[in-house]
Amino acid sequence: MAAPAVPEEPPPFPDRDVTGSAAAEQAARSLQALPEELAARLPQLLEAMVSVGSGLHLHTTLDRIAETAASLTGARYAAIGVINDKGDGLADFVTYGVSQEERKRIGDLPDGRSGLLGALIKDPVSLRLDDLTADPRSVGFPPNHPPMRTFLGVPIRVGGEVFGNLYLTEKQGGGAFSVYDLHMVKVLATEAGIQIGNARLYEATRQRERWIDGSVAVTTALLSGADVDDALTVVAEQARKLADSDAGIVLLPAAEGGLEIVAIASDGPVRPLGAVIPPESPAVDHLLAGEPVFIDDSAADPRMITDLAKEYGPNMLLPLHSGGRVLGALATPRTRGAQPFTEAEKTLAGQFAAQAALALMMAEAQRDRERLAVFEDRDRIARDLHDLVIQRLFATGMMLESAQRRSVVPEVQIGVGKAVDELDVTIQEIRTAIFALQQGPAEAPSGLRTRVLREINMAAVPLGFKPSHRFLGPVDSVVGELSGKNLIAALREALSNAFRHAQASRIEVVVDADVTLPDGRPGVRLTVADDGVGIPEGGRRSGLKNLKRRAESLGGDSWYGPGLEGDGGGTTVVWQAPH
């Protein structure tokens, strides 16, 4: 049925540039010209306009507009369709009058790409229908949808642009929406546009503040001298929270090409740290070229070739790009079926990634300076050990040998001989330590057993003693590269904790490659026990959390308990993962 002809619009209210008595006179004429029925409902309209303008949060404002419009016109149902950034569908659909149970039974909300809603998006005009099901543009309702016939639709404009459409259906009492309903809803839509603009401006300001605060938190974490893994985890956590995504993932260039996952923040199961996105991935090509990649559905996008991507929907892949270098990438995937990222979110996320990349570069420069200072100190220590300590020990040994030859007491000769032998062993150990001090990072060997020994030798210098060690099982042949790399990182963390916090005088390191994990899989277990002061109540445990996170990402576990016998009982740290 065609809609009744809409009478001429009521006379307009004063223009913004009309003030004083002229404005009052023009307003009075406008009010006098209103039809009697519309004038009688004017107080209700004014009250509705006040109600619409009583909030600043966008979604709360939309809920209030829908409820107010339904109350004003006597509609049973109301909805606001928010048009997406591309202008070809709906980004949000706010309803009034439909219960949560009904929404669940109906299923997915309309996307606005077809039917009467799609037509109003393409041609945003006011529309009043006695029976929307008879309109040729209608495509019907999904199963379990409540019946709707009478219809009133009005576009909502914000700053001259169409923000969305206000829909009203099912006039209570069974009648059709009147032309006066249409006029009142138009006035309400005008006020709603102003309030939506205010709410959007408020939320955009708050959103920028949150992203700025997140950037500050990341910069502080990266430049505070904290553990690198902790700092990268802060980047992932902040990105996830700010982007309202299911996960925050930091990736750095892998030695074999592609991008390696080095930090993940997620409420769900943690994916393997150390997994590599292969270099043949089209997304990797764009990221390493410094180009962002925005994806509406990771599971269906051909640029996403890993199994990990199939679990997510919208995704932002942002290069960590600064000073002409691509340091890595940041991913913020949302769950499947979630709303795509808006243009504002993409812009703010890009700025956040640029700030994080700059902070990474500054932190890298700071670590390089610290590393250079350490290398210089190691060179000095190595020279002192070689030029002073070994020479003195050698001279002491020669003196003891001379004393041994002159002595006529057999017991003295035997005792002095043992002392000389111990000095020879000590000299060899010092030479091993000197070699370790002079060995650069690029010279690290590939075997897991050798890498473990290298970490132990490196730790011996700051500790003042060499930790003992044992290897059980075929360590080099059965432990895979990913597990081995994470085991070395766990060993380094455990030895660092023992040096910085435990005040230990004895440390034992055991690497056992013959372990059977609780789920029956073969695994490798690292045990680091010391005789230090133990972990105090309320003490900092970020390093232990790091160990557990690394193990869990591989399907393993990590825990700690009492250590070697000593004054404080010490600490034993256990880390295990599948081969």
Coordinates of C-alpha atoms in Angstrom, one line a residue:
M1 CA 0.0 0.0 0.0
A2 CA 1.4 3.4 -0.9
A3 CA 2.0 5.8 1.9
P4 CA -0.4 8.7 2.3
A5 CA 0.8 12.0 1.0
V6 CA 2.8 13.9 3.5
P7 CA 1.6 17.5 4.1
E8 CA 3.9 20.4 3.7
E9 CA 6.5 20.8 6.4
P10 CA 5.7 23.1 9.3
P11 CA 7.3 26.6 9.0
P12 CA 11.0 26.5 10.1
F13 CA 12.3 27.8 13.4
P14 CA 14.6 30.8 13.4
D15 CA 18.0 30.4 11.6
R16 CA 21.1 30.4 13.8
D17 CA 22.1 33.9 12.6
V18 CA 18.7 35.4 13.6
T19 CA 18.8 36.8 17.1
G20 CA 17.0 39.1 19.5
S21 CA 13.4 40.3 18.9
A22 CA 13.5 39.1 15.2
A23 CA 14.2 35.5 16.4
A24 CA 11.4 35.7 18.9
E25 CA 8.9 37.0 16.3
Q26 CA 9.9 34.3 13.8
A27 CA 9.6 31.5 16.5
A28 CA 6.2 32.8 17.5
R29 CA 5.0 32.7 13.9
S30 CA 6.3 29.1 13.5
L31 CA 4.5 27.9 16.6
Q32 CA 1.3 29.6 15.6
A33 CA 1.4 27.8 12.2
L34 CA 1.7 24.3 13.8
P35 CA -1.3 22.1 13.3
E36 CA -3.3 21.7 16.5
E37 CA -2.4 18.0 17.0
L38 CA 1.3 18.7 16.6
A39 CA 1.2 21.7 18.9
A40 CA -0.6 19.7 21.6
R41 CA 2.3 17.1 21.5
L42 CA 5.0 19.8 21.6
P43 CA 5.6 19.5 25.3
Q44 CA 6.1 15.7 24.9
L45 CA 8.5 16.4 22.0
L46 CA 10.5 18.9 24.1
E47 CA 10.7 16.5 26.9
A48 CA 11.9 13.8 24.5
M49 CA 14.6 16.1 23.2
V50 CA 15.9 16.8 26.7
S51 CA 16.0 13.1 27.4
V52 CA 18.0 12.4 24.2
G53 CA 20.6 15.1 25.1
S54 CA 21.3 13.8 28.7
G55 CA 24.3 11.6 28.0
L56 CA 27.7 11.5 26.3
H57 CA 28.4 7.8 25.8
L58 CA 27.6 6.9 22.2
H59 CA 25.9 3.6 22.7
T60 CA 23.9 4.8 25.7
T61 CA 22.8 7.8 23.6
L62 CA 21.7 5.5 20.8
D63 CA 19.7 3.3 23.2
R64 CA 18.0 6.4 24.6
I65 CA 17.1 7.8 21.2
A66 CA 15.5 4.5 20.2
E67 CA 13.5 4.3 23.4
T68 CA 12.5 8.0 23.2
A69 CA 11.3 7.7 19.6
A70 CA 9.2 4.6 20.4
S71 CA 7.6 6.4 23.4
L72 CA 7.0 9.6 21.4
T73 CA 5.2 7.8 18.5
G74 CA 3.6 4.8 20.3
A75 CA 5.8 2.3 18.4
R76 CA 6.3 -1.1 19.8
Y77 CA 9.7 -1.5 18.2
A78 CA 12.5 0.9 17.4
A79 CA 16.0 0.5 15.9
I80 CA 18.9 2.6 14.8
G81 CA 21.0 1.3 12.0
V82 CA 24.5 2.8 12.1
I83 CA 26.1 3.0 8.6
N84 CA 29.6 1.6 8.3
D85 CA 32.6 3.6 7.1
K86 CA 32.2 2.4 3.5
G87 CA 28.6 3.4 3.3
D88 CA 27.5 0.1 1.9
G89 CA 26.0 -1.6 5.0
L90 CA 25.5 -1.4 8.8
A91 CA 28.3 -1.3 11.3
D92 CA 25.8 -1.5 14.3
F93 CA 22.2 -2.1 14.9
V94 CA 20.7 -0.8 18.1
T95 CA 17.2 -2.1 19.0
Y96 CA 14.4 -1.3 21.4
G97 CA 11.4 -3.6 22.2
V98 CA 13.2 -6.8 21.2
S99 CA 14.2 -9.0 24.2
Q100 CA 17.6 -10.7 24.5
E101 CA 15.9 -14.1 24.1
E102 CA 14.2 -12.9 20.9
R103 CA 17.5 -11.5 19.6
K104 CA 19.2 -14.9 20.2
R105 CA 16.4 -16.7 18.4
I106 CA 16.6 -14.4 15.4
G107 CA 20.3 -14.9 15.0
D108 CA 22.6 -12.5 13.2
L109 CA 21.6 -8.8 13.0
P110 CA 20.8 -7.3 9.6
D111 CA 23.9 -6.2 7.6
G112 CA 21.9 -3.5 5.7
R113 CA 23.1 -4.7 2.2
S114 CA 19.7 -5.7 0.9
G115 CA 16.0 -5.1 1.5
L116 CA 14.3 -2.0 2.8
L117 CA 17.2 -1.2 5.1
G118 CA 19.6 -1.4 2.3
A119 CA 17.4 0.9 0.1
L120 CA 17.3 3.5 2.8
I121 CA 21.1 3.4 3.1
K122 CA 21.5 4.0 -0.6
D123 CA 18.7 6.7 -0.6
P124 CA 18.4 8.2 2.9
V125 CA 14.9 9.7 2.8
S126 CA 12.0 9.8 5.2
L127 CA 9.6 6.9 4.6
R128 CA 6.2 6.1 6.1
L129 CA 4.4 2.8 5.2
D130 CA 1.2 1.2 6.3
D131 CA 2.5 -2.3 5.4
L132 CA 6.2 -2.7 4.9
T133 CA 5.8 -6.3 3.8
A134 CA 3.9 -5.0 0.7
D135 CA 6.8 -2.8 -0.3
P136 CA 8.6 -4.2 -3.4
R137 CA 12.0 -3.5 -1.8
S138 CA 11.2 -5.7 1.3
V139 CA 12.9 -9.1 1.4
G140 CA 11.0 -10.5 4.4
F141 CA 12.1 -11.4 7.9
P142 CA 14.4 -14.2 9.2
P143 CA 12.9 -17.1 11.2
N144 CA 11.7 -16.3 14.7
H145 CA 11.4 -12.5 13.9
P146 CA 8.4 -10.8 15.4
P147 CA 5.8 -9.6 12.9
M148 CA 6.0 -6.0 11.8
R149 CA 3.8 -4.1 9.3
T150 CA 3.5 -0.4 10.0
F151 CA 6.8 1.4 9.4
L152 CA 8.4 4.8 9.8
G153 CA 12.0 5.6 8.8
V154 CA 14.0 8.8 9.2
P155 CA 17.7 9.4 8.4
I156 CA 19.9 10.8 11.2
R157 CA 22.5 13.3 10.0
V158 CA 25.6 14.3 11.9
G159 CA 27.4 17.4 10.6
G160 CA 25.8 17.1 7.2
E161 CA 26.6 13.4 6.8
V162 CA 24.2 10.5 7.2
F163 CA 25.1 8.7 10.4
G164 CA 22.3 6.1 10.1
N165 CA 18.6 5.6 10.1
L166 CA 16.0 5.6 12.8
Y167 CA 13.3 2.9 12.2
L168 CA 10.0 2.6 14.0
T169 CA 7.5 -0.3 13.5
E170 CA 4.2 -1.6 14.9
K171 CA 2.2 1.5 16.0
Q172 CA 0.4 0.4 19.2
G173 CA -3.4 0.3 18.8
G174 CA -3.2 -1.1 15.3
G175 CA -3.2 2.2 13.4
A176 CA -0.7 3.6 11.0
F177 CA 1.9 6.2 11.8
S178 CA 0.5 9.6 11.2
V179 CA 2.1 12.5 9.3
Y180 CA 2.5 14.2 12.7
D181 CA 4.5 11.2 14.0
L182 CA 6.8 11.7 11.0
H183 CA 7.2 15.4 11.7
M184 CA 8.0 14.8 15.4
V185 CA 10.5 12.0 14.6
K186 CA 12.2 14.3 12.1
V187 CA 12.7 17.0 14.8
L188 CA 13.9 14.3 17.2
A189 CA 16.3 13.0 14.6
T190 CA 17.7 16.5 14.2
E191 CA 18.3 16.7 17.9
A192 CA 19.6 13.2 17.9
G193 CA 22.2 14.1 15.2
I194 CA 23.5 16.9 17.4
Q195 CA 23.8 14.6 20.5
I196 CA 25.3 11.8 18.5
G197 CA 27.9 14.3 17.2
N198 CA 28.7 15.4 20.7
A199 CA 28.9 11.7 21.9
R200 CA 31.2 10.7 19.0
L201 CA 33.5 13.7 19.7
Y202 CA 33.6 12.8 23.4
E203 CA 34.3 9.1 22.7
A204 CA 36.9 10.0 20.0
T205 CA 38.7 12.2 22.5
R206 CA 38.6 9.5 25.2
Q207 CA 39.8 6.9 22.7
R208 CA 42.8 9.1 21.7
E209 CA 43.6 9.6 25.4
R210 CA 43.5 5.8 25.9
W211 CA 45.9 5.2 23.0
I212 CA 48.2 8.0 24.1
D213 CA 48.2 6.5 27.7
G214 CA 49.0 3.1 26.1
S215 CA 51.9 4.5 24.1
V216 CA 53.3 6.1 27.3
A217 CA 53.0 2.8 29.1
V218 CA 54.9 1.0 26.3
T219 CA 57.6 3.6 26.1
T220 CA 58.1 3.5 29.9
A221 CA 58.3 -0.3 29.9
L222 CA 60.8 -0.5 27.0
L223 CA 63.1 2.2 28.4
S224 CA 62.9 1.2 32.1
G225 CA 65.6 -1.4 31.7
A226 CA 63.1 -4.2 32.3
D227 CA 63.4 -7.7 30.8
V228 CA 62.9 -7.5 27.0
D229 CA 60.3 -10.3 27.0
D230 CA 58.4 -8.3 29.7
A231 CA 58.5 -5.1 27.7
L232 CA 57.3 -6.8 24.5
T233 CA 54.5 -8.4 26.5
V234 CA 53.5 -4.9 27.6
V235 CA 53.3 -3.9 23.9
A236 CA 51.0 -6.9 23.2
E237 CA 48.8 -6.3 26.2
Q238 CA 48.3 -2.6 25.5
A239 CA 47.6 -3.2 21.9
R240 CA 45.0 -5.9 22.7
K241 CA 43.3 -3.7 25.3
L242 CA 43.2 -0.5 23.2
A243 CA 42.1 -2.3 20.0
D244 CA 39.5 -4.3 21.9
S245 CA 40.8 -7.4 20.2
D246 CA 40.9 -11.0 21.2
A247 CA 44.7 -11.1 21.2
G248 CA 47.8 -8.8 20.9
I249 CA 50.7 -10.4 19.1
V250 CA 54.2 -9.0 18.6
L251 CA 56.3 -10.5 15.8
L252 CA 60.0 -9.9 15.1
P253 CA 62.0 -10.9 12.0
A254 CA 63.1 -14.6 12.2
A255 CA 66.7 -15.7 11.4
E256 CA 65.4 -18.0 8.7
G257 CA 63.1 -15.4 7.2
G258 CA 59.5 -14.5 8.0
L259 CA 58.2 -13.2 11.3
E260 CA 58.6 -14.9 14.7
I261 CA 55.9 -14.6 17.4
V262 CA 57.8 -13.3 20.5
A263 CA 55.0 -12.1 22.7
I264 CA 51.2 -12.8 23.0
A265 CA 48.5 -11.3 25.2
S266 CA 45.3 -13.3 25.2
D267 CA 42.6 -14.5 27.6
G268 CA 42.3 -17.7 25.7
P269 CA 44.9 -20.5 25.2
V270 CA 48.4 -19.0 24.5
R271 CA 49.7 -19.9 21.1
P272 CA 53.3 -21.1 20.7
L273 CA 55.9 -18.4 21.3
G274 CA 58.6 -18.9 18.7
A275 CA 56.3 -20.0 15.9
V276 CA 57.3 -18.4 12.6
I277 CA 55.0 -16.9 10.0
P278 CA 56.7 -18.1 6.8
P279 CA 58.3 -15.6 4.4
E280 CA 56.1 -16.7 1.5
S281 CA 53.1 -15.2 3.3
P282 CA 51.8 -12.2 1.3
A283 CA 51.1 -10.4 4.6
V284 CA 54.7 -10.8 5.6
D285 CA 55.8 -9.2 2.4
H286 CA 53.7 -6.1 3.0
L287 CA 54.7 -5.8 6.7
L288 CA 58.4 -6.1 6.0
A289 CA 58.0 -3.4 3.3
G290 CA 56.5 -1.2 6.0
E291 CA 52.9 -1.4 4.8
P292 CA 49.9 -2.1 7.2
V293 CA 47.6 -5.0 6.3
F294 CA 43.9 -4.6 7.3
I295 CA 41.7 -7.8 7.1
D296 CA 38.0 -8.1 7.6
D297 CA 38.1 -11.9 8.0
S298 CA 41.4 -13.7 8.7
A299 CA 39.9 -17.1 8.1
A300 CA 38.8 -16.3 4.5
D301 CA 41.6 -13.9 3.4
P302 CA 44.1 -15.5 1.0
R303 CA 46.9 -13.4 2.4
M304 CA 46.7 -15.3 5.7
I305 CA 48.2 -18.8 5.1
T306 CA 48.8 -20.1 8.6
D307 CA 46.4 -22.3 10.7
L308 CA 46.6 -19.7 13.4
A309 CA 44.8 -17.1 11.2
K310 CA 41.8 -19.4 10.7
E311 CA 40.7 -18.9 14.3
Y312 CA 40.2 -15.1 13.9
G313 CA 38.0 -12.6 12.1
P314 CA 38.9 -8.9 11.6
N315 CA 42.6 -8.2 12.1
M316 CA 45.1 -5.3 11.9
L317 CA 48.7 -6.2 11.0
L318 CA 50.8 -3.1 11.6
P319 CA 54.5 -2.8 10.8
L320 CA 56.8 -1.6 13.7
H321 CA 58.5 0.9 11.4
S322 CA 60.8 3.7 12.5
G323 CA 63.8 5.5 11.1
G324 CA 63.6 3.7 7.8
R325 CA 63.8 0.3 9.5
V326 CA 61.1 -2.3 10.0
L327 CA 61.7 -3.8 13.5
G328 CA 58.8 -6.2 13.4
A329 CA 55.0 -6.2 13.4
L330 CA 52.0 -6.0 15.7
A331 CA 48.8 -8.0 15.2
T332 CA 45.5 -7.3 16.9
P333 CA 43.0 -10.0 15.7
R334 CA 39.4 -10.1 16.8
T335 CA 37.2 -13.1 17.1
R336 CA 35.3 -14.4 14.1
G337 CA 32.1 -12.5 13.5
A338 CA 33.3 -9.4 15.4
Q339 CA 32.9 -5.9 14.1
P340 CA 35.6 -4.8 11.6
F341 CA 38.0 -2.1 12.7
T342 CA 36.9 1.5 12.0
E343 CA 39.0 4.0 10.2
A344 CA 39.6 5.9 13.4
E345 CA 40.8 2.7 15.1
K346 CA 43.1 1.9 12.2
T347 CA 44.6 5.4 12.3
L348 CA 45.1 5.3 16.1
A349 CA 46.6 1.8 16.0
G350 CA 49.0 2.9 13.3
Q351 CA 50.2 5.8 15.5
F352 CA 50.5 3.5 18.4
A353 CA 52.6 1.1 16.4
A354 CA 54.9 3.9 15.2
Q355 CA 55.4 5.0 18.8
A356 CA 56.1 1.5 19.9
A357 CA 58.6 1.1 17.1
L358 CA 60.4 4.3 18.1
A359 CA 60.5 3.1 21.7
L360 CA 61.9 -0.3 20.5
M361 CA 64.6 1.5 18.6
M362 CA 65.5 3.7 21.7
A363 CA 65.5 0.6 23.9
E364 CA 67.6 -1.3 21.4
A365 CA 70.1 1.6 21.3
Q366 CA 70.1 1.7 25.1
R367 CA 70.7 -2.1 25.3
D368 CA 73.5 -1.7 22.7
R369 CA 75.2 0.8 24.9
E370 CA 74.8 -1.4 27.9
R371 CA 76.0 -4.4 26.0
L372 CA 79.1 -2.5 24.8
A373 CA 79.8 -1.5 28.3
V374 CA 79.5 -5.2 29.4
F375 CA 81.8 -6.3 26.5
E376 CA 84.4 -3.7 27.5
D377 CA 84.2 -4.8 31.1
R378 CA 84.5 -8.4 30.0
D379 CA 87.6 -7.6 27.9
R380 CA 89.1 -5.8 30.9
I381 CA 88.3 -8.8 33.2
A382 CA 89.8 -11.2 30.6
R383 CA 93.0 -9.2 30.4
D384 CA 93.3 -9.0 34.1
L385 CA 92.7 -12.7 34.5
H386 CA 95.3 -13.4 31.8
D387 CA 97.9 -10.9 32.7
L388 CA 97.7 -10.9 36.4
V389 CA 95.8 -13.8 37.9
I390 CA 97.2 -16.6 35.7
Q391 CA 100.7 -15.2 35.9
R392 CA 100.5 -15.0 39.7
L393 CA 99.1 -18.5 39.9
F394 CA 101.8 -19.8 37.6
A395 CA 104.5 -18.1 39.7
T396 CA 102.9 -19.5 42.8
G397 CA 103.0 -23.0 41.3
M398 CA 106.7 -22.7 40.4
M399 CA 107.4 -21.6 43.9
L400 CA 105.6 -24.6 45.3
E401 CA 107.4 -27.0 42.9
S402 CA 110.7 -25.5 44.1
A403 CA 109.6 -26.0 47.7
Q404 CA 108.6 -29.6 46.9
R405 CA 112.0 -30.4 45.5
R406 CA 113.8 -29.0 48.6
S407 CA 111.5 -30.7 51.1
V408 CA 112.7 -34.1 52.5
V409 CA 109.4 -34.9 54.2
P410 CA 107.3 -37.3 52.0
E411 CA 104.0 -36.0 53.4
V412 CA 104.9 -32.4 52.6
Q413 CA 106.0 -33.4 49.0
I414 CA 102.7 -35.2 48.4
G415 CA 100.6 -32.3 49.8
V416 CA 102.5 -29.7 47.8
G417 CA 102.1 -31.8 44.7
K418 CA 98.4 -31.9 45.2
A419 CA 98.3 -28.1 45.6
V420 CA 100.3 -27.7 42.4
D421 CA 97.8 -30.0 40.5
E422 CA 94.9 -28.0 41.9
L423 CA 96.6 -24.8 40.7
D424 CA 96.9 -26.3 37.2
V425 CA 93.2 -27.2 37.1
T426 CA 92.4 -23.7 38.3
I427 CA 94.5 -22.1 35.6
Q428 CA 92.7 -24.2 33.0
E429 CA 89.3 -23.2 34.3
I430 CA 90.3 -19.5 34.3
R431 CA 91.5 -19.9 30.7
T432 CA 88.0 -21.4 29.8
A433 CA 86.4 -18.5 31.5
I434 CA 88.6 -16.1 29.5
F435 CA 87.6 -17.8 26.3
A436 CA 83.9 -17.5 27.2
L437 CA 84.4 -13.8 28.0
Q438 CA 86.0 -13.2 24.6
Q439 CA 83.5 -15.2 22.7
G440 CA 81.1 -12.9 20.7
P441 CA 77.3 -13.6 20.3
A442 CA 77.7 -14.5 16.7
E443 CA 80.1 -17.3 17.6
A444 CA 77.4 -19.2 19.6
P445 CA 77.4 -22.9 18.6
S446 CA 74.3 -24.7 17.5
G447 CA 74.3 -27.8 19.7
L448 CA 72.0 -27.5 22.7
R449 CA 74.5 -29.1 25.1
T450 CA 77.2 -26.6 24.0
R451 CA 74.8 -23.7 24.3
V452 CA 73.9 -24.8 27.8
L453 CA 77.6 -24.9 28.7
R454 CA 78.1 -21.5 27.2
E455 CA 75.3 -20.0 29.3
I456 CA 76.8 -21.7 32.4
N457 CA 80.3 -20.3 31.7
M458 CA 78.9 -16.9 31.0
A459 CA 77.0 -16.9 34.3
A460 CA 80.2 -18.0 36.2
V461 CA 81.7 -14.5 35.8
P462 CA 79.1 -12.5 37.6
L463 CA 78.3 -15.3 40.1
G464 CA 82.0 -15.7 41.1
F465 CA 81.7 -19.5 40.7
K466 CA 80.8 -22.0 38.1
P467 CA 77.4 -23.8 38.4
S468 CA 77.7 -27.6 38.3
H469 CA 75.8 -29.3 35.4
R470 CA 74.5 -32.7 34.3
F471 CA 73.0 -33.9 31.0
L472 CA 70.7 -36.9 30.9
G473 CA 69.7 -38.5 27.6
P474 CA 70.5 -37.6 24.0
V475 CA 70.1 -33.8 24.5
D476 CA 71.4 -32.7 21.1
S477 CA 69.6 -35.3 19.0
V478 CA 66.0 -35.4 20.3
V479 CA 65.3 -31.8 21.4
G480 CA 63.9 -29.7 18.6
E481 CA 65.0 -26.2 17.7
L482 CA 61.9 -24.4 19.1
S483 CA 62.1 -26.2 22.4
G484 CA 65.8 -25.8 22.6
K485 CA 65.7 -22.1 22.0
N486 CA 63.1 -21.6 24.7
L487 CA 65.0 -23.8 27.1
I488 CA 68.1 -21.7 26.7
A489 CA 66.0 -18.6 27.4
A490 CA 64.6 -20.2 30.5
L491 CA 68.1 -21.2 31.7
R492 CA 69.3 -17.7 31.2
E493 CA 66.4 -16.3 33.1
A494 CA 66.9 -18.8 36.0
L495 CA 70.6 -18.1 36.3
S496 CA 70.0 -14.4 36.1
N497 CA 67.4 -14.7 39.0
A498 CA 69.9 -16.7 41.0
F499 CA 72.6 -14.0 40.5
R500 CA 70.4 -11.0 41.1
H501 CA 68.2 -12.2 43.9
A502 CA 69.2 -15.5 45.4
Q503 CA 72.7 -14.7 46.9
A504 CA 73.6 -18.3 46.1
S505 CA 77.0 -19.9 46.6
R506 CA 76.1 -23.2 44.8
I507 CA 73.9 -23.8 41.7
E508 CA 73.2 -27.1 40.0
V509 CA 71.8 -27.3 36.4
V510 CA 70.3 -30.5 35.1
V511 CA 69.0 -31.0 31.5
D512 CA 67.1 -34.2 31.1
A513 CA 65.9 -35.3 27.6
D514 CA 64.4 -38.6 28.8
V515 CA 61.3 -37.0 30.5
T516 CA 57.7 -38.2 29.9
L517 CA 55.3 -35.3 30.3
P518 CA 51.9 -35.7 32.2
D519 CA 50.1 -36.1 28.9
G520 CA 52.4 -39.0 27.8
R521 CA 54.5 -37.1 25.3
P522 CA 58.3 -37.2 25.5
G523 CA 59.9 -34.0 26.7
V524 CA 62.9 -32.2 28.0
R525 CA 63.2 -30.9 31.6
L526 CA 65.5 -28.1 32.8
T527 CA 66.1 -28.0 36.6
V528 CA 68.1 -25.1 38.2
A529 CA 68.6 -25.4 42.0
D530 CA 70.5 -23.0 44.3
D531 CA 71.2 -22.7 48.0
G532 CA 70.3 -19.0 48.2
V533 CA 67.8 -17.1 50.3
G534 CA 64.7 -18.4 48.5
I535 CA 61.8 -16.4 47.2
P536 CA 60.4 -14.0 49.8
E537 CA 56.7 -13.6 50.4
G538 CA 55.3 -10.8 48.2
G539 CA 58.6 -10.8 46.1
R540 CA 58.6 -9.9 42.4
R541 CA 57.8 -13.0 40.2
S542 CA 57.8 -11.6 36.7
G543 CA 60.7 -13.8 35.7
L544 CA 59.0 -16.9 36.9
K545 CA 55.8 -15.9 35.1
N546 CA 57.9 -15.5 31.9
L547 CA 59.2 -19.1 32.4
K548 CA 55.7 -20.5 32.8
R549 CA 54.4 -18.5 29.8
R550 CA 57.2 -19.9 27.6
A551 CA 56.6 -23.4 28.8
E552 CA 52.8 -23.3 28.4
S553 CA 53.1 -21.8 24.9
L554 CA 54.9 -25.0 23.9
G555 CA 52.5 -27.3 25.7
G556 CA 54.7 -27.7 28.8
D557 CA 54.8 -26.2 32.3
S558 CA 57.1 -24.5 34.8
W559 CA 57.1 -24.3 38.6
Y560 CA 59.4 -23.7 41.5
G561 CA 60.0 -25.1 45.0
P562 CA 62.6 -25.5 47.8
G563 CA 66.3 -25.6 46.6
L564 CA 69.5 -27.0 47.8
E565 CA 70.3 -27.3 51.5
G566 CA 71.6 -23.9 52.7
D567 CA 70.9 -21.2 55.2
G568 CA 67.7 -20.0 53.4
G569 CA 66.7 -23.3 51.8
G570 CA 67.3 -21.9 48.3
T571 CA 65.0 -22.3 45.2
T572 CA 64.6 -25.0 42.6
V573 CA 63.1 -23.9 39.3
V574 CA 61.8 -26.5 36.9
W575 CA 60.9 -25.9 33.3
Q576 CA 59.7 -28.6 30.9
A577 CA 58.3 -28.8 27.4
P578 CA 57.8 -31.4 24.6
H579 CA 60.8 -32.3 22.4

